[in-house]
XYZ file of C-alpha atoms in Angstrom:
730
model
C -8.024 -7.636 -10.084
C -5.461 -6.990 -12.854
C -2.832 -4.320 -12.104
C -3.214 -0.782 -13.425
C 0.171 -1.121 -15.097
C 3.717 -2.340 -14.645
C 6.551 -0.122 -13.395
C 10.194 -1.018 -14.056
C 12.762 0.198 -11.507
C 16.308 0.425 -12.891
C 19.228 0.267 -10.455
C 17.085 0.577 -7.357
C 18.590 -0.609 -4.075
C 16.464 -2.607 -1.572
C 15.771 0.558 0.408
C 14.296 2.302 -2.641
C 12.204 -0.751 -3.549
C 10.903 -0.817 0.019
C 9.874 2.841 -0.209
C 8.176 2.401 -3.589
C 6.284 -0.820 -2.876
C 3.509 0.429 -0.494
C 2.466 3.392 -2.659
C 2.736 1.397 -5.911
C 0.675 -1.456 -4.483
C -1.870 0.984 -3.078
C -2.399 2.450 -6.547
C -2.428 -1.007 -8.151
C 0.907 -0.832 -9.968
C 3.008 -3.984 -10.352
C 6.670 -3.386 -9.527
C 9.624 -5.062 -11.299
C 13.297 -4.278 -10.560
C 16.446 -4.773 -12.660
C 20.024 -3.815 -11.714
C 21.134 -1.975 -14.855
C 20.094 -0.372 -18.142
C 21.084 -3.406 -20.234
C 18.612 -5.672 -18.460
C 16.042 -2.873 -18.521
C 16.321 -2.682 -22.324
C 15.813 -6.451 -22.540
C 12.712 -6.234 -20.330
C 11.289 -3.345 -22.338
C 11.776 -5.380 -25.500
C 9.628 -8.275 -24.263
C 7.118 -6.716 -21.841
C 4.879 -3.653 -21.786
C 5.557 -1.185 -18.966
C 3.621 1.907 -17.938
C 6.682 3.682 -16.557
C 10.402 3.328 -15.886
C 11.926 4.704 -12.665
C 15.689 5.288 -12.902
C 17.885 5.648 -9.813
C 20.446 8.267 -10.877
C 22.726 7.247 -7.999
C 23.283 3.801 -9.587
C 22.712 4.400 -13.313
C 25.443 6.441 -15.120
C 24.480 9.342 -17.427
C 25.298 7.364 -20.590
C 22.848 4.621 -19.636
C 20.193 7.209 -18.739
C 20.583 8.735 -22.188
C 20.213 5.282 -23.753
C 16.980 4.673 -21.838
C 15.646 8.096 -22.827
C 16.503 7.337 -26.467
C 14.688 4.017 -26.150
C 11.645 5.881 -24.826
C 11.742 8.190 -27.830
C 12.021 5.290 -30.270
C 9.441 2.934 -28.773
C 7.264 5.253 -26.713
C 4.444 3.908 -24.627
C 6.043 4.446 -21.215
C 6.908 7.319 -18.888
C 10.383 7.912 -17.433
C 11.028 9.300 -13.942
C 14.565 9.906 -12.698
C 15.407 9.940 -8.997
C 18.245 12.251 -7.990
C 20.238 11.371 -4.886
C 20.172 13.866 -2.053
C 23.124 16.171 -2.773
C 25.071 18.750 -0.839
C 23.753 22.138 -1.953
C 26.901 24.006 -0.975
C 28.460 25.832 -3.967
C 31.869 24.802 -2.647
C 31.176 21.282 -3.989
C 31.434 21.009 -7.760
C 28.820 18.914 -9.542
C 25.955 18.830 -12.016
C 22.698 20.759 -11.769
C 21.169 20.961 -8.291
C 17.546 21.729 -7.609
C 17.109 24.427 -5.030
C 13.829 24.735 -3.111
C 12.137 28.008 -2.353
C 12.272 29.522 0.253
C 16.045 28.996 0.233
C 17.595 26.786 2.938
C 18.955 28.564 5.998
C 22.569 29.783 5.778
C 22.738 28.856 2.076
C 23.389 32.437 0.917
C 26.204 32.742 3.459
C 27.929 29.904 1.573
C 27.315 31.695 -1.726
C 28.926 34.859 -0.396
C 31.951 32.915 0.856
C 32.996 31.433 -2.513
C 34.383 33.181 -5.631
C 33.301 30.745 -8.340
C 30.652 31.455 -11.014
C 27.186 30.677 -9.636
C 24.135 30.707 -11.900
C 20.560 30.556 -10.625
C 18.025 29.396 -13.246
C 14.855 30.807 -11.695
C 11.296 29.989 -12.762
C 9.364 32.861 -14.309
C 6.982 33.457 -11.402
C 9.729 33.604 -8.811
C 11.885 35.792 -11.058
C 9.125 38.318 -11.745
C 8.190 38.545 -8.071
C 11.824 39.373 -7.230
C 11.910 36.973 -4.307
C 15.373 35.525 -4.855
C 16.801 38.903 -5.870
C 15.603 40.402 -2.597
C 17.105 37.517 -0.600
C 20.495 38.015 -2.307
C 20.478 41.750 -1.591
C 19.637 41.201 2.079
C 22.559 38.772 2.365
C 24.983 41.216 0.752
C 25.620 39.094 -2.358
C 26.503 41.006 -5.547
C 24.694 39.653 -8.605
C 23.441 40.531 -12.071
C 20.153 39.397 -13.593
C 19.136 38.475 -17.132
C 15.737 37.817 -18.695
C 17.169 34.930 -20.727
C 19.988 32.416 -20.465
C 21.224 33.266 -23.979
C 23.815 35.869 -22.925
C 24.714 34.552 -19.514
C 27.995 32.895 -20.614
C 29.416 36.083 -22.152
C 28.209 38.198 -19.221
C 29.717 35.828 -16.656
C 33.063 35.722 -18.493
C 33.137 39.504 -18.593
C 32.442 39.779 -14.864
C 35.046 37.154 -13.975
C 37.625 39.035 -16.051
C 36.802 42.295 -14.270
C 37.057 40.581 -10.887
C 40.498 39.247 -11.792
C 41.607 42.711 -12.903
C 40.323 44.227 -9.693
C 42.281 41.665 -7.666
C 45.455 42.335 -9.626
C 45.177 46.121 -9.244
C 47.235 47.382 -6.268
C 45.183 48.789 -3.429
C 45.964 52.298 -2.141
C 45.928 52.053 1.598
C 47.830 55.200 2.597
C 46.434 57.716 5.078
C 45.825 60.434 2.443
C 44.303 57.832 0.083
C 41.788 56.737 2.690
C 41.113 60.346 3.700
C 40.474 61.399 0.105
C 38.509 58.275 -0.735
C 40.771 57.413 -3.682
C 41.118 53.829 -2.362
C 37.380 53.178 -2.813
C 36.674 50.599 -5.501
C 33.969 52.652 -7.152
C 36.290 55.640 -7.387
C 39.051 53.404 -8.751
C 37.115 52.317 -11.794
C 35.436 49.194 -10.303
C 31.904 50.508 -10.697
C 31.289 47.990 -13.512
C 31.717 44.989 -11.192
C 28.402 43.139 -10.772
C 29.725 40.013 -9.074
C 30.094 36.326 -9.904
C 26.421 35.415 -9.288
C 23.822 35.436 -12.077
C 20.039 35.292 -11.629
C 18.488 34.134 -14.914
C 14.815 33.945 -15.811
C 14.230 30.379 -16.926
C 10.704 29.246 -17.892
C 11.817 25.745 -18.987
C 11.231 22.355 -17.373
C 13.587 20.406 -15.137
C 14.835 18.403 -18.125
C 15.550 21.620 -20.056
C 17.343 22.995 -17.009
C 19.609 19.924 -17.014
C 20.438 20.544 -20.676
C 21.177 24.213 -19.932
C 23.403 23.170 -17.013
C 25.451 20.905 -19.282
C 25.875 23.702 -21.818
C 26.837 26.290 -19.196
C 29.392 24.080 -17.446
C 31.038 23.187 -20.737
C 31.668 26.889 -21.343
C 32.340 27.675 -17.676
C 33.902 24.517 -16.126
C 34.134 26.030 -12.645
C 30.490 27.146 -12.607
C 27.815 25.776 -10.266
C 24.248 25.882 -11.604
C 21.044 25.781 -9.536
C 17.474 25.384 -10.731
C 15.199 27.361 -8.395
C 11.426 26.956 -8.513
C 8.527 27.661 -6.205
C 6.320 25.136 -8.009
C 5.429 21.971 -6.114
C 7.825 19.227 -7.350
C 4.979 16.731 -7.778
C 3.029 19.143 -9.970
C 6.170 19.934 -11.912
C 6.866 16.237 -12.509
C 3.288 15.632 -13.681
C 3.476 18.545 -16.124
C 6.851 17.308 -17.420
C 5.551 13.774 -18.029
C 2.471 15.102 -19.786
C 4.836 17.027 -22.033
C 6.447 13.708 -23.082
C 9.698 14.441 -21.270
C 11.651 12.671 -18.552
C 10.690 13.960 -15.091
C 13.345 14.295 -12.393
C 12.487 14.149 -8.700
C 14.479 14.085 -5.487
C 15.183 10.746 -3.844
C 13.196 11.884 -0.808
C 10.030 12.028 -2.971
C 10.204 8.372 -4.052
C 6.998 7.497 -2.188
C 5.057 9.995 -4.339
C 6.046 8.566 -7.730
C 2.892 6.423 -7.817
C 0.811 9.596 -7.373
C 2.749 11.310 -10.177
C 2.253 8.381 -12.558
C -1.462 8.227 -11.754
C -2.015 11.911 -12.500
C 0.287 11.989 -15.521
C -1.403 8.936 -17.008
C -4.847 10.503 -16.583
C -6.149 7.277 -15.070
C -8.894 7.711 -12.495
C -9.142 4.039 -11.594
C -7.979 4.658 -8.024
C -7.583 8.401 -7.614
C -10.007 11.070 -8.692
C -8.655 13.318 -11.483
C -7.035 16.492 -10.191
C -9.221 19.261 -11.559
C -8.082 22.811 -12.223
C -8.185 24.568 -8.837
C -10.340 27.652 -8.380
C -9.039 30.446 -6.133
C -10.753 33.467 -4.612
C -8.656 36.547 -3.663
C -10.200 39.110 -1.314
C -8.395 42.285 -0.308
C -8.884 46.059 -0.219
C -5.708 46.769 -2.234
C -6.494 46.392 -5.924
C -2.841 46.595 -7.092
C -2.006 43.693 -4.794
C -4.944 41.683 -6.169
C -3.883 42.397 -9.752
C -0.277 41.371 -9.175
C -1.205 38.181 -7.297
C -3.931 37.123 -9.730
C -1.572 37.584 -12.676
C 0.999 35.296 -11.032
C -1.562 32.620 -10.101
C -3.223 32.606 -13.520
C 0.206 32.092 -15.086
C 0.585 28.976 -12.928
C -2.642 27.510 -14.297
C -5.125 28.393 -11.543
C -8.610 29.784 -12.131
C -8.777 33.045 -10.163
C -11.544 35.449 -9.106
C -10.915 38.674 -7.153
C -13.072 41.044 -5.119
C -12.632 43.849 -2.594
C -16.072 43.299 -1.061
C -16.556 40.851 1.817
C -20.305 40.310 1.266
C -19.669 39.733 -2.416
C -16.989 37.194 -1.529
C -19.446 35.310 0.724
C -22.005 35.337 -2.060
C -19.495 33.963 -4.548
C -18.533 31.131 -2.188
C -22.177 30.189 -1.627
C -23.028 30.433 -5.320
C -20.119 28.293 -6.463
C -20.866 25.728 -3.761
C -24.481 25.508 -4.915
C -23.343 25.052 -8.527
C -21.072 22.185 -7.391
C -18.067 24.097 -8.677
C -16.743 25.354 -5.340
C -13.630 27.386 -4.747
C -10.741 25.258 -3.579
C -9.032 28.071 -1.662
C -9.585 31.670 -0.607
C -6.780 34.119 0.232
C -8.186 36.935 2.378
C -6.695 40.279 3.433
C -6.382 40.380 7.211
C -7.200 44.051 7.756
C -10.725 45.430 7.844
C -12.035 45.659 4.308
C -13.079 49.136 3.236
C -16.442 48.056 1.858
C -17.458 45.693 4.641
C -17.545 45.548 8.417
C -16.022 42.053 8.374
C -12.371 41.594 9.279
C -10.372 39.066 7.285
C -10.507 36.453 10.060
C -14.273 36.784 10.554
C -14.813 36.624 6.795
C -12.763 33.406 6.667
C -14.871 31.920 9.449
C -18.135 32.666 7.632
C -16.746 31.211 4.398
C -15.847 28.025 6.264
C -19.424 27.744 7.486
C -20.640 27.768 3.874
C -18.050 25.287 2.554
C -16.245 23.072 5.063
C -13.735 21.863 2.435
C -12.595 25.401 1.520
C -8.929 26.025 2.377
C -8.095 29.486 3.714
C -4.956 31.644 3.760
C -4.929 34.939 5.661
C -2.916 37.901 4.351
C -1.955 39.952 7.420
C -0.648 43.544 7.513
C 2.935 43.557 8.784
C 2.586 46.880 10.608
C 1.828 47.728 13.318
C 3.598 44.715 14.866
C 0.944 44.066 17.529
C -1.784 43.943 14.860
C 0.297 41.519 12.772
C 0.821 39.256 15.792
C -2.872 39.377 16.580
C -3.745 38.470 12.970
C -1.384 35.484 12.917
C -2.700 34.295 16.290
C -6.261 34.590 15.004
C -5.375 32.477 11.960
C -3.939 29.755 14.204
C -6.930 29.937 16.527
C -9.385 29.436 13.647
C -7.365 26.577 12.161
C -6.634 28.368 8.878
C -4.003 26.895 6.564
C -1.499 29.747 6.749
C -0.933 33.437 7.467
C 1.252 35.508 5.086
C 2.584 38.932 6.003
C 2.161 41.945 3.725
C 3.618 43.205 1.475
C 2.919 39.878 -0.186
C 5.795 38.019 -1.832
C 4.000 36.167 -4.676
C 6.397 33.219 -4.414
C 5.679 32.903 -0.674
C 1.935 33.027 -1.293
C 2.216 30.445 -4.085
C 3.993 28.087 -1.686
C 1.249 28.498 0.922
C -1.456 27.961 -1.685
C 0.197 24.801 -3.023
C 0.507 23.300 0.441
C -3.083 24.125 1.331
C -4.432 22.739 -1.960
C -2.437 19.543 -1.530
C -3.930 19.150 1.957
C -7.416 19.714 0.584
C -6.922 17.213 -2.222
C -5.694 14.536 0.176
C -8.578 15.112 2.595
C -11.204 15.007 -0.146
C -9.545 12.004 -1.781
C -9.389 10.136 1.527
C -13.083 10.785 2.093
C -13.883 9.562 -1.420
C -11.884 6.373 -0.925
C -13.498 5.858 2.484
C -16.969 6.126 0.962
C -16.001 3.694 -1.796
C -14.666 1.253 0.794
C -17.920 1.489 2.763
C -19.916 0.824 -0.379
C -17.766 -2.180 -1.267
C -18.060 -3.481 2.299
C -21.848 -3.214 2.096
C -21.865 -5.116 -1.201
C -19.585 -7.769 0.258
C -21.846 -8.142 3.284
C -24.779 -8.555 0.907
C -22.930 -11.280 -1.006
C -21.971 -13.038 2.218
C -25.559 -12.857 3.398
C -26.719 -14.417 0.143
C -24.086 -17.144 0.533
C -25.226 -17.939 4.071
C -28.845 -18.148 2.946
C -27.847 -20.344 0.032
C -25.996 -22.773 2.285
C -28.951 -22.862 4.675
C -31.246 -23.685 1.739
C -28.890 -26.468 0.675
C -28.892 -27.862 4.195
C -32.687 -27.953 4.317
C -33.732 -28.717 0.753
C -30.936 -31.057 -0.340
C -30.119 -32.974 2.810
C -33.608 -34.418 3.215
C -33.866 -35.916 -0.317
C -30.329 -37.256 0.038
C -31.264 -39.118 3.203
C -34.132 -40.760 1.344
C -31.890 -41.695 -1.609
C -29.315 -43.258 0.713
C -31.954 -45.226 2.588
C -33.757 -46.549 -0.494
C -30.486 -47.438 -2.229
C -29.555 -49.607 0.772
C -32.961 -51.301 0.618
C -32.484 -51.903 -3.112
C -29.084 -53.397 -2.432
C -30.559 -55.897 0.015
C -33.363 -56.901 -2.373
C -31.149 -57.239 -5.444
C -28.583 -59.649 -4.017
C -29.522 -62.247 -6.614
C -29.266 -59.809 -9.561
C -25.594 -58.784 -9.942
C -26.155 -56.214 -12.681
C -28.981 -54.452 -10.865
C -27.068 -54.692 -7.576
C -24.109 -52.921 -9.206
C -26.379 -50.067 -10.325
C -27.843 -49.739 -6.840
C -24.305 -49.610 -5.437
C -23.383 -46.766 -7.811
C -26.470 -44.840 -6.681
C -25.533 -45.346 -3.041
C -21.880 -44.302 -3.550
C -22.846 -41.189 -5.558
C -25.372 -40.175 -2.888
C -22.748 -40.631 -0.159
C -20.285 -38.406 -2.078
C -22.915 -35.712 -2.534
C -23.804 -36.006 1.142
C -20.169 -35.304 2.055
C -20.061 -32.181 -0.106
C -23.313 -30.848 1.307
C -22.141 -31.522 4.859
C -19.006 -29.447 4.255
C -21.087 -26.563 2.921
C -23.403 -26.745 5.912
C -20.461 -26.726 8.331
C -18.855 -23.782 6.512
C -22.104 -21.795 6.684
C -22.353 -22.556 10.408
C -18.750 -21.430 10.967
C -19.148 -18.147 9.090
C -22.391 -17.342 10.861
C -20.925 -18.278 14.252
C -23.423 -21.110 14.732
C -21.205 -24.175 14.503
C -22.289 -26.400 17.391
C -19.655 -27.959 19.620
C -20.877 -29.926 22.637
C -18.113 -29.839 25.252
C -17.991 -32.895 27.471
C -15.520 -35.613 28.423
C -13.241 -36.572 25.550
C -11.553 -39.989 25.583
C -8.960 -39.537 22.859
C -8.086 -43.256 22.785
C -11.679 -44.144 22.030
C -12.049 -41.473 19.329
C -8.876 -42.622 17.545
C -9.985 -46.247 17.788
C -13.348 -45.418 16.197
C -11.686 -43.496 13.374
C -9.178 -46.298 12.732
C -11.966 -48.863 12.469
C -13.413 -46.871 9.574
C -10.165 -45.857 7.842
C -8.426 -49.262 8.089
C -10.628 -50.718 5.369
C -9.945 -47.900 2.907
C -6.195 -47.926 3.669
C -6.064 -51.711 3.141
C -7.704 -51.368 -0.276
C -4.903 -49.009 -1.270
C -2.252 -51.266 0.296
C -1.164 -48.582 2.758
C 0.576 -49.412 6.025
C -1.552 -47.711 8.688
C -0.199 -47.602 12.242
C -0.714 -45.736 15.497
C 1.909 -44.343 17.832
C 0.194 -43.676 21.163
C 1.511 -43.091 24.680
C 0.512 -45.548 27.434
C -1.795 -42.992 29.048
C -3.579 -39.820 27.933
C -5.428 -37.394 30.246
C -9.181 -37.192 29.867
C -9.774 -34.019 27.836
C -12.686 -31.572 27.613
C -14.178 -31.562 24.130
C -16.707 -32.874 21.653
C -15.823 -36.488 20.704
C -17.838 -36.321 17.476
C -16.192 -33.087 16.289
C -12.641 -34.152 17.241
C -13.338 -37.469 15.503
C -14.378 -35.486 12.443
C -11.009 -33.650 12.524
C -8.924 -36.826 12.888
C -10.896 -38.601 10.189
C -10.406 -35.643 7.843
C -6.638 -35.830 8.325
C -6.629 -39.612 7.856
C -8.803 -39.378 4.739
C -6.436 -36.786 3.278
C -3.486 -39.089 3.978
C -5.224 -41.982 2.214
C -6.312 -39.797 -0.680
C -2.879 -38.306 -1.398
C -0.583 -41.262 -0.647
C 0.222 -43.628 -3.488
C -0.276 -47.377 -3.194
C 2.259 -49.071 -0.967
C 2.880 -45.921 1.106
C 2.629 -45.441 4.846
C 0.575 -43.350 7.238
C 0.371 -43.129 10.998
C -1.649 -41.463 13.730
C 0.670 -39.978 16.365
C -0.178 -38.730 19.860
C 2.234 -37.244 22.382
C 2.090 -35.145 25.534
C 3.977 -31.850 25.756
C 3.475 -29.926 28.960
C -0.146 -28.860 29.206
C -0.925 -29.881 25.620
C -1.834 -33.069 23.816
C -0.450 -33.176 20.254
C -2.383 -35.294 17.733
C -1.114 -35.676 14.185
C -1.302 -37.757 11.016
C 1.909 -38.393 9.109
C 2.058 -39.756 5.551
C 4.454 -40.414 2.690
C 2.158 -38.723 0.172
C 2.616 -36.069 -2.495
C 3.407 -33.266 -0.045
C 2.812 -29.534 -0.425
C 5.144 -26.872 -1.834
C 6.432 -24.034 0.341
C 4.522 -21.522 -1.786
C 1.184 -23.276 -1.137
C 1.655 -23.991 2.587
C 0.259 -20.625 3.827
C -2.914 -21.132 1.734
C -3.954 -24.629 2.832
C -6.337 -23.158 5.430
C -8.204 -21.047 2.857
C -11.653 -22.173 1.845
C -11.947 -23.773 -1.599
C -8.147 -23.866 -2.023
C -6.580 -26.928 -3.655
C -2.999 -27.344 -4.812
C -2.333 -28.285 -8.426
C -0.941 -31.646 -7.338
C -3.994 -32.369 -5.196
C -6.443 -31.526 -7.988
C -5.037 -34.331 -10.137
C -5.717 -36.924 -7.402
C -9.058 -35.798 -5.921
C -12.276 -37.485 -6.850
C -14.607 -34.861 -5.379
C -14.590 -32.054 -2.865
C -14.699 -28.301 -2.396
C -11.418 -27.974 -0.491
C -13.139 -27.131 2.787
C -12.000 -29.996 5.026
C -8.918 -28.367 6.546
C -10.630 -25.025 7.143
C -13.506 -26.738 8.951
C -11.084 -28.913 10.942
C -9.064 -25.895 12.050
C -12.176 -24.020 13.166
C -13.299 -27.015 15.226
C -9.895 -27.284 16.926
C -9.808 -23.554 17.663
C -13.243 -23.787 19.241
C -11.676 -26.325 21.619
C -8.957 -23.818 22.608
C -6.266 -25.352 20.389
C -4.748 -24.818 16.969
C -3.508 -26.694 13.921
C -0.202 -26.811 12.086
C 1.453 -28.473 9.120
C 4.917 -29.606 8.094
C 5.306 -30.757 4.517
C 7.762 -31.160 1.677
C 6.723 -31.590 -1.941
C 7.214 -35.176 -3.086
C 8.186 -36.423 0.402
C 5.081 -36.297 2.573
C 3.148 -34.284 5.128
C 2.478 -34.122 8.850
C -0.801 -32.440 9.839
C -1.213 -31.989 13.582
C -3.393 -30.222 16.125
C -3.066 -29.643 19.840
C -5.635 -29.532 22.609
C -5.196 -28.148 26.130
C -5.106 -30.546 29.090
C -7.583 -29.463 31.796
C -6.144 -28.943 35.264
C -6.468 -32.051 37.416
C -7.360 -34.255 34.433
C -7.272 -38.000 35.140
C -5.051 -40.063 32.844
C -6.741 -42.879 30.923
C -4.812 -45.980 29.865
C -5.020 -47.185 26.313
C -6.833 -50.424 25.608
C -4.457 -53.222 24.556
C -5.719 -53.184 20.967
C -5.469 -49.430 20.655
C -1.691 -49.229 20.421
C -0.358 -50.628 17.184
C 3.328 -51.277 16.542
C 5.199 -48.045 16.030
C 6.077 -48.576 12.400
C 8.283 -45.780 11.237
C 6.713 -43.285 8.880
C 9.521 -40.964 7.789
C 9.069 -37.265 8.398
C 8.650 -35.145 5.243
C 11.934 -33.238 5.681
C 15.222 -35.035 6.238
C 15.361 -33.897 9.859
C 12.987 -34.900 12.607
C 9.749 -32.980 12.728
C 10.015 -30.365 15.458
C 7.303 -30.263 18.050
C 4.938 -27.311 18.038
C 6.111 -24.507 20.311
C 4.920 -24.739 23.882
C 5.436 -21.075 24.708
C 2.462 -19.304 23.278
C -0.614 -17.376 24.218
C -3.011 -19.034 26.598
C -5.710 -21.055 24.807
C -9.151 -19.686 24.444
C -11.356 -20.707 27.395
C -13.452 -23.774 26.685
C -17.142 -22.839 26.793
C -19.298 -24.779 29.263
C -21.732 -27.315 27.842
C -25.249 -26.057 27.189
C -27.755 -26.493 29.964
C -29.992 -28.642 27.784
C -28.047 -30.885 25.462
C -29.931 -32.588 22.655
C -30.375 -36.299 22.751
C -27.959 -38.562 20.936
C -28.465 -39.171 17.260
C -28.344 -42.672 15.892
C -25.062 -43.072 14.038
C -25.088 -43.833 10.348
C -22.656 -46.660 9.528
C -19.353 -45.507 8.147
C -19.105 -42.009 9.585
C -19.043 -39.923 12.758
C -22.305 -37.989 13.202
C -22.422 -34.456 14.557
C -24.283 -33.950 17.840
C -27.491 -32.768 16.152
C -29.040 -32.502 12.734
C -28.090 -34.535 9.679
C -25.379 -37.134 9.986
C -21.793 -36.011 9.475
C -19.997 -37.538 6.499
C -18.045 -40.728 6.903
C -15.256 -39.373 4.711
C -15.003 -35.588 5.049
C -13.982 -33.937 1.810
C -10.192 -34.113 1.762
C -8.268 -30.951 1.191
C -4.732 -30.013 0.321
C-alpha cells in the first residue's frame, strides 16, 4: 500500500525519530530525516513532501526562517516546529514560552519574586473569563491589563519608570510617620503604580504570538513574554496549519504530530474526520448558561442550552435518533427547579440513551458537604469530570476538551477495530478460496499429469528408432515433470496452511536417506561439472522421523545448490553431531544471498533478483515447505550466506533418548573435499542453548501402505508422488 505522504524531519535526534516513527507508520506516513536546513532544502527541491517537522533545539532561527520562506514560495507542504522543553521561570531570560492553563504550581510565586517586565499574551476566552487575572490577585501579584497589545510597550515603560522613582524616593520610617500613615506608599503619591506584570488580550495564533514576542523584547530587552491559552495544543496546531501558517508544538507532543497532520490535511484515509462537536448545557441558572454558551460558541462548538431535565433527556434521545448525537453534556449538579432529577441522576439517564455521550457535572461549591457528595457521585458514576461553581469558563473548557478527546479516541478505536475485523474476514475468505483452489489443482491436475507422464514414457520406448519423434516425446516428458513439481509444491503448501500436511513418524536412518538423495543428484551435478561430496561422521544415532519427508528437504537443498552454482563449482552435504542434535546442511559456492534478502527467504513465493535470472521454473515455495517439514519433526532451519561467495543451508533434528548409533556404509562417506564457507571465517554451528523442541507426534495407529516410488524422486507417504526435483528457492 503506498504511503499517505512523506514527512521530512529536520535536525531530529535519534530519540525524536524514535518517538515519531510509531505514530507516523500507524497513520501511513513515510519518514525521512536530514541533519540541517541546507539538506532539507535540497530534498524539498527534488521530492514532494506532505509536511516538514523542524526540531527548534537543533535548527537555528535563521534556518527556520529560510524553511518558512521556502514554504511560502513553493507551497504544497505543512511546517510543524517542535520547541524544546524550557524552564518556565521568569528568572531565566529567553524567547516566547508557552504557558499551559491552569498555571503550574508555584509559578506565580516566581513571578512575584522577580522585578523584570513580564507580559502574558492571553487567549480571548481565558482573558474574558478573568481566570488568569483572578489567579494573579490571589497570589498578591500587581498587574495591569489591556484589551490589545498595541499600547503595552508604552504602558510597561511608564510603570517601570514609576517603580524606579518609587525605589529612589526615601522612605519615612519614623515613629510619627508610621503613626500618621505618611509612610504609606499610596499616601506618598505611589497610587499610580500598577506593577511590572501585564495581562494582554491576544486572539492571535502561536506564530503571531512569536512575532509579538520578538517585537516586545526588541523594545523591552529585559522582558519575558508568555503565551497563555486554554485551547488544546493539538487543536490549536491543526487550526494554525489550516490557516497556512507554521504550527509550533512542545517537544513532549511529538508523538501526536501524525494526528495533527492527518486532521490538518483533511485526509480520512486512516482516521475519521473530526466533526464539529455538539454540546448540551443543562443548569437552573440562566446567566451561567448564557456566559458559558457564549464562550464555547466562540471556540467553535455547537451549543444547545436548557434548564429543564426532561427536555434535556428528550434532546439527547432525539439527536441520537437523528444520528447527530451530542458529544458532551455539562449538567448542573444541584436539583433543577423544573425537574425532580438531580444532576447526577440526569447524567445517568442520559448515559442510558447514548453510551458514547461524555458527561461533566457542575457542582455547587457550598455547602461543602453537598459539594463533596456531588464530586463523589460523579466519580461513582464514572463521569468525565466534576467542576465546582461558580464556573470558571477556562476550567470548564479544559474539562470539555479532555472529555471530547477521550470520546474521539474511544469512537475512533472502535471504528478501526471494526475495520480490522472486516479486513480479517475478507482475508479469511481469500485464504479459504486459495485453499480450495489448491485442492482443486491437486485433484483435477495431478491425475491428467500422471497419465501424460506415463504415456510419454511409453512413447519414448516405442520411438527409439525415430530420433526426431523420440526428441519430441522427451520434451513432453520433461515439461510434464516440471509441471508436476510445481503442482506438488502447491499441494504441499495448501496442506501446510490447512494444517493437514502428513508426516509419518518412524525410524529414520539418515545415512540411507542421504545416500538415496545423492544417487539422484549426482547425475545432475555431473552434467554441470560440479564437485559433489559428503562429509559424514562414522556413526549417526537412529532418529525419529519421516524418511520420505526428510529426503524431500535434503533434496530441495541439494537441488538449490545445483541450480544456483555455476559450472565447475563445489557443493557438499555435511552432517555433524552437537549435543542432543544432529545438524544436516548443504554448502555450495553459488551466487549467495544478500543480507537484505536473508530474512525473506522463508516467505512463500519469494525469489531474490539474482535467483530469478537463473531459475527455469518454480514458485519459490521449496524452502518454506522444507522448513515446515523440519519444524514438524521438532527441529528448525537456518542459513548462512554471502552474496557472490556461496551459501550454507542447514537444519537440525533432535536425537531421541537412548537412540542406537548406526554406522555409515563404506560407500556412504565420500572424501571430505573442502567447500569453502560463504564468509571468510568458519561457519559457526547453530546455537545449542535454545527452547526444547516440539514433541514428536506418535505415528498414526493405521499407517497407509507404501506407495510404489516413481523413478527419479522421493514419494510422499500417500497420494501422488513427490517431485524428484522440488522447486528450488532462493
